[in-house]
Amino acid sequence: MFSVILRRSTFAAQRVWHWVGPPHRTSALSGASVGGSVSLQTCWASTARLPFSEKDVGRVKPHSFLGLDLFQKSQTHAAQLLVGSRHFHSSAVRLKKRTPPEPPPRELDLLRYDMKELWNSPKPALYLGFAGLIPFVTPTLLMAVTEIYYPELAYAQLAYSASIVSFLGGARWGFALPESSPAKPDWLNLANSVVPSLLAWVTMLMSDSIIPAVTMVIMSLGVSLHYDLALLPTYPSWFKALRSVLTTVAFFSLLGTLIINQIYEEKKIFSD
């Protein structure tokens, strides 16, 4: 078996040497079959001789250079197959997951960060939001200019404030209803959206006395603002900035009404 392998490898080496030999070869390869063997006669321009000839085939021994090299290669190949079969597995290749880049550090003051997006608000929301401050500001300015406390104006301001508080709670409910919304209609979102409406209802029950009623509606505006800024998932940045500005103006308007009630004389617009 070994002699057959050696004979085939020698014949292959001769053919390779024949075709890639020096470019100044002067004669072609010729062969004839004599006694079951192949005789090769090649004429070279130089005195170069093939590394193996037909006569060398029978004289090559296992301990010769070529035999030893083939023997070592066969052992190495068998060892590689054995080692490879031990560690062969068919599990799927899992690439190492790349860690996502760290987001840029956000400013500690969340409200100031959102205030930068105020003027990026949609124009309808911006205009309607600032127009909604008119019922807050107008009664307080009118009473401050005339230096008279009008209970009808104070009540109108209080009723409008209660309706705004209830509207803010309903906005959170509507924010959680769409399927594409980041806020889900769970107990946390829906229950918190009901709280401002309940506070507005209590405010109107206390409307006979302006001081506790206005105090209650100021607290309701603060609770609604806290929900809008801190309740997760939060609103867009432009909406939180707009809500902060509008709530601040409404707060000072209601506070001005409380101060005017204490320092100015009361007078009814529609006397009995």
mmCIF file of N, CA, C and O in Angstrom, residues 149 154 158 203 206-219 254 257-262:
data_model
loop_
_atom_site.group_PDB
_atom_site.id
_atom_site.type_symbol
_atom_site.label_atom_id
_atom_site.label_comp_id
_atom_site.label_asym_id
_atom_site.label_seq_id
_atom_site.Cartn_x
_atom_site.Cartn_y
_atom_site.Cartn_z
ATOM 1 N N TYR A 149 -61.953 94.807 44.924
ATOM 2 C CA TYR A 149 -62.103 93.359 44.808
ATOM 3 C C TYR A 149 -63.520 93.056 44.346
ATOM 4 O O TYR A 149 -64.503 93.380 45.028
ATOM 5 N N ALA A 154 -63.589 87.122 40.683
ATOM 6 C CA ALA A 154 -62.820 86.092 41.390
ATOM 7 C C ALA A 154 -63.453 84.714 41.212
ATOM 8 O O ALA A 154 -62.748 83.697 41.024
ATOM 9 N N LEU A 158 -61.913 81.452 39.380
ATOM 10 C CA LEU A 158 -61.850 80.176 40.095
ATOM 11 C C LEU A 158 -62.478 79.050 39.264
ATOM 12 O O LEU A 158 -61.923 77.946 39.180
ATOM 13 N N THR A 203 -62.779 71.761 44.670
ATOM 14 C CA THR A 203 -62.606 73.213 44.616
ATOM 15 C C THR A 203 -63.945 73.922 44.422
ATOM 16 O O THR A 203 -64.243 74.935 45.085
ATOM 17 N N MET A 206 -66.097 74.211 47.440
ATOM 18 C CA MET A 206 -65.629 75.194 48.420
ATOM 19 C C MET A 206 -65.718 76.619 47.885
ATOM 20 O O MET A 206 -65.131 77.534 48.464
ATOM 21 N N SER A 207 -66.465 76.828 46.812
ATOM 22 C CA SER A 207 -66.463 78.139 46.154
ATOM 23 C C SER A 207 -67.184 79.233 46.948
ATOM 24 O O SER A 207 -67.083 80.416 46.604
ATOM 25 N N ASP A 208 -67.936 78.880 47.991
ATOM 26 C CA ASP A 208 -68.603 79.911 48.795
ATOM 27 C C ASP A 208 -67.598 80.787 49.519
ATOM 28 O O ASP A 208 -67.865 81.972 49.770
ATOM 29 N N SER A 209 -66.445 80.231 49.878
ATOM 30 C CA SER A 209 -65.370 80.991 50.515
ATOM 31 C C SER A 209 -64.196 81.032 49.549
ATOM 32 O O SER A 209 -63.639 79.981 49.191
ATOM 33 N N ILE A 210 -63.822 82.214 49.087
ATOM 34 C CA ILE A 210 -62.843 82.343 48.017
ATOM 35 C C ILE A 210 -61.448 81.934 48.456
ATOM 36 O O ILE A 210 -60.660 81.375 47.665
ATOM 37 N N ILE A 211 -61.090 82.174 49.699
ATOM 38 C CA ILE A 211 -59.714 81.911 50.127
ATOM 39 C C ILE A 211 -59.408 80.406 50.118
ATOM 40 O O ILE A 211 -58.422 79.981 49.495
ATOM 41 N N PRO A 212 -60.198 79.541 50.787
ATOM 42 C CA PRO A 212 -59.871 78.106 50.711
ATOM 43 C C PRO A 212 -60.044 77.539 49.302
ATOM 44 O O PRO A 212 -59.311 76.621 48.905
ATOM 45 N N ALA A 213 -60.982 78.072 48.536
ATOM 46 C CA ALA A 213 -61.197 77.551 47.184
ATOM 47 C C ALA A 213 -59.995 77.865 46.281
ATOM 48 O O ALA A 213 -59.522 77.000 45.533
ATOM 49 N N VAL A 214 -59.499 79.103 46.325
ATOM 50 C CA VAL A 214 -58.337 79.470 45.506
ATOM 51 C C VAL A 214 -57.099 78.710 45.969
ATOM 52 O O VAL A 214 -56.269 78.272 45.151
ATOM 53 N N THR A 215 -56.977 78.543 47.282
ATOM 54 C CA THR A 215 -55.840 77.765 47.792
ATOM 55 C C THR A 215 -55.893 76.326 47.274
ATOM 56 O O THR A 215 -54.870 75.739 46.890
ATOM 57 N N MET A 216 -57.098 75.777 47.243
ATOM 58 C CA MET A 216 -57.249 74.395 46.757
ATOM 59 C C MET A 216 -56.920 74.287 45.279
ATOM 60 O O MET A 216 -56.265 73.325 44.847
ATOM 61 N N VAL A 217 -57.324 75.251 44.470
ATOM 62 C CA VAL A 217 -57.060 75.163 43.041
ATOM 63 C C VAL A 217 -55.576 75.405 42.738
ATOM 64 O O VAL A 217 -55.034 74.846 41.771
ATOM 65 N N ILE A 218 -54.902 76.202 43.554
ATOM 66 C CA ILE A 218 -53.449 76.373 43.379
ATOM 67 C C ILE A 218 -52.728 75.055 43.648
ATOM 68 O O ILE A 218 -51.817 74.653 42.904
ATOM 69 N N MET A 219 -53.151 74.366 44.709
ATOM 70 C CA MET A 219 -52.558 73.063 44.998
ATOM 71 C C MET A 219 -52.855 72.069 43.868
ATOM 72 O O MET A 219 -51.999 71.245 43.508
ATOM 73 N N LEU A 254 -53.614 83.731 40.453
ATOM 74 C CA LEU A 254 -54.468 83.330 41.573
ATOM 75 C C LEU A 254 -53.943 83.872 42.898
ATOM 76 O O LEU A 254 -54.729 84.268 43.785
ATOM 77 N N THR A 257 -55.033 87.372 43.238
ATOM 78 C CA THR A 257 -56.441 87.490 43.640
ATOM 79 C C THR A 257 -56.582 87.351 45.150
ATOM 80 O O THR A 257 -57.382 88.075 45.790
ATOM 81 N N LEU A 258 -55.849 86.422 45.752
ATOM 82 C CA LEU A 258 -55.888 86.278 47.214
ATOM 83 C C LEU A 258 -55.385 87.534 47.916
ATOM 84 O O LEU A 258 -55.946 87.966 48.944
ATOM 85 N N ILE A 259 -54.335 88.142 47.381
ATOM 86 C CA ILE A 259 -53.795 89.351 48.001
ATOM 87 C C ILE A 259 -54.776 90.517 47.880
ATOM 88 O O ILE A 259 -54.999 91.295 48.840
ATOM 89 N N ILE A 260 -55.386 90.637 46.690
ATOM 90 C CA ILE A 260 -56.350 91.730 46.491
ATOM 91 C C ILE A 260 -57.554 91.563 47.400
ATOM 92 O O ILE A 260 -58.135 92.555 47.908
ATOM 93 N N ASN A 261 -57.976 90.336 47.642
ATOM 94 C CA ASN A 261 -59.104 90.097 48.543
ATOM 95 C C ASN A 261 -58.815 90.580 49.956
ATOM 96 O O ASN A 261 -59.762 90.961 50.691
ATOM 97 N N GLN A 262 -57.556 90.625 50.347
ATOM 98 C CA GLN A 262 -57.196 91.016 51.704
ATOM 99 C C GLN A 262 -56.950 92.519 51.841
ATOM 100 O O GLN A 262 -57.158 93.079 52.939
#
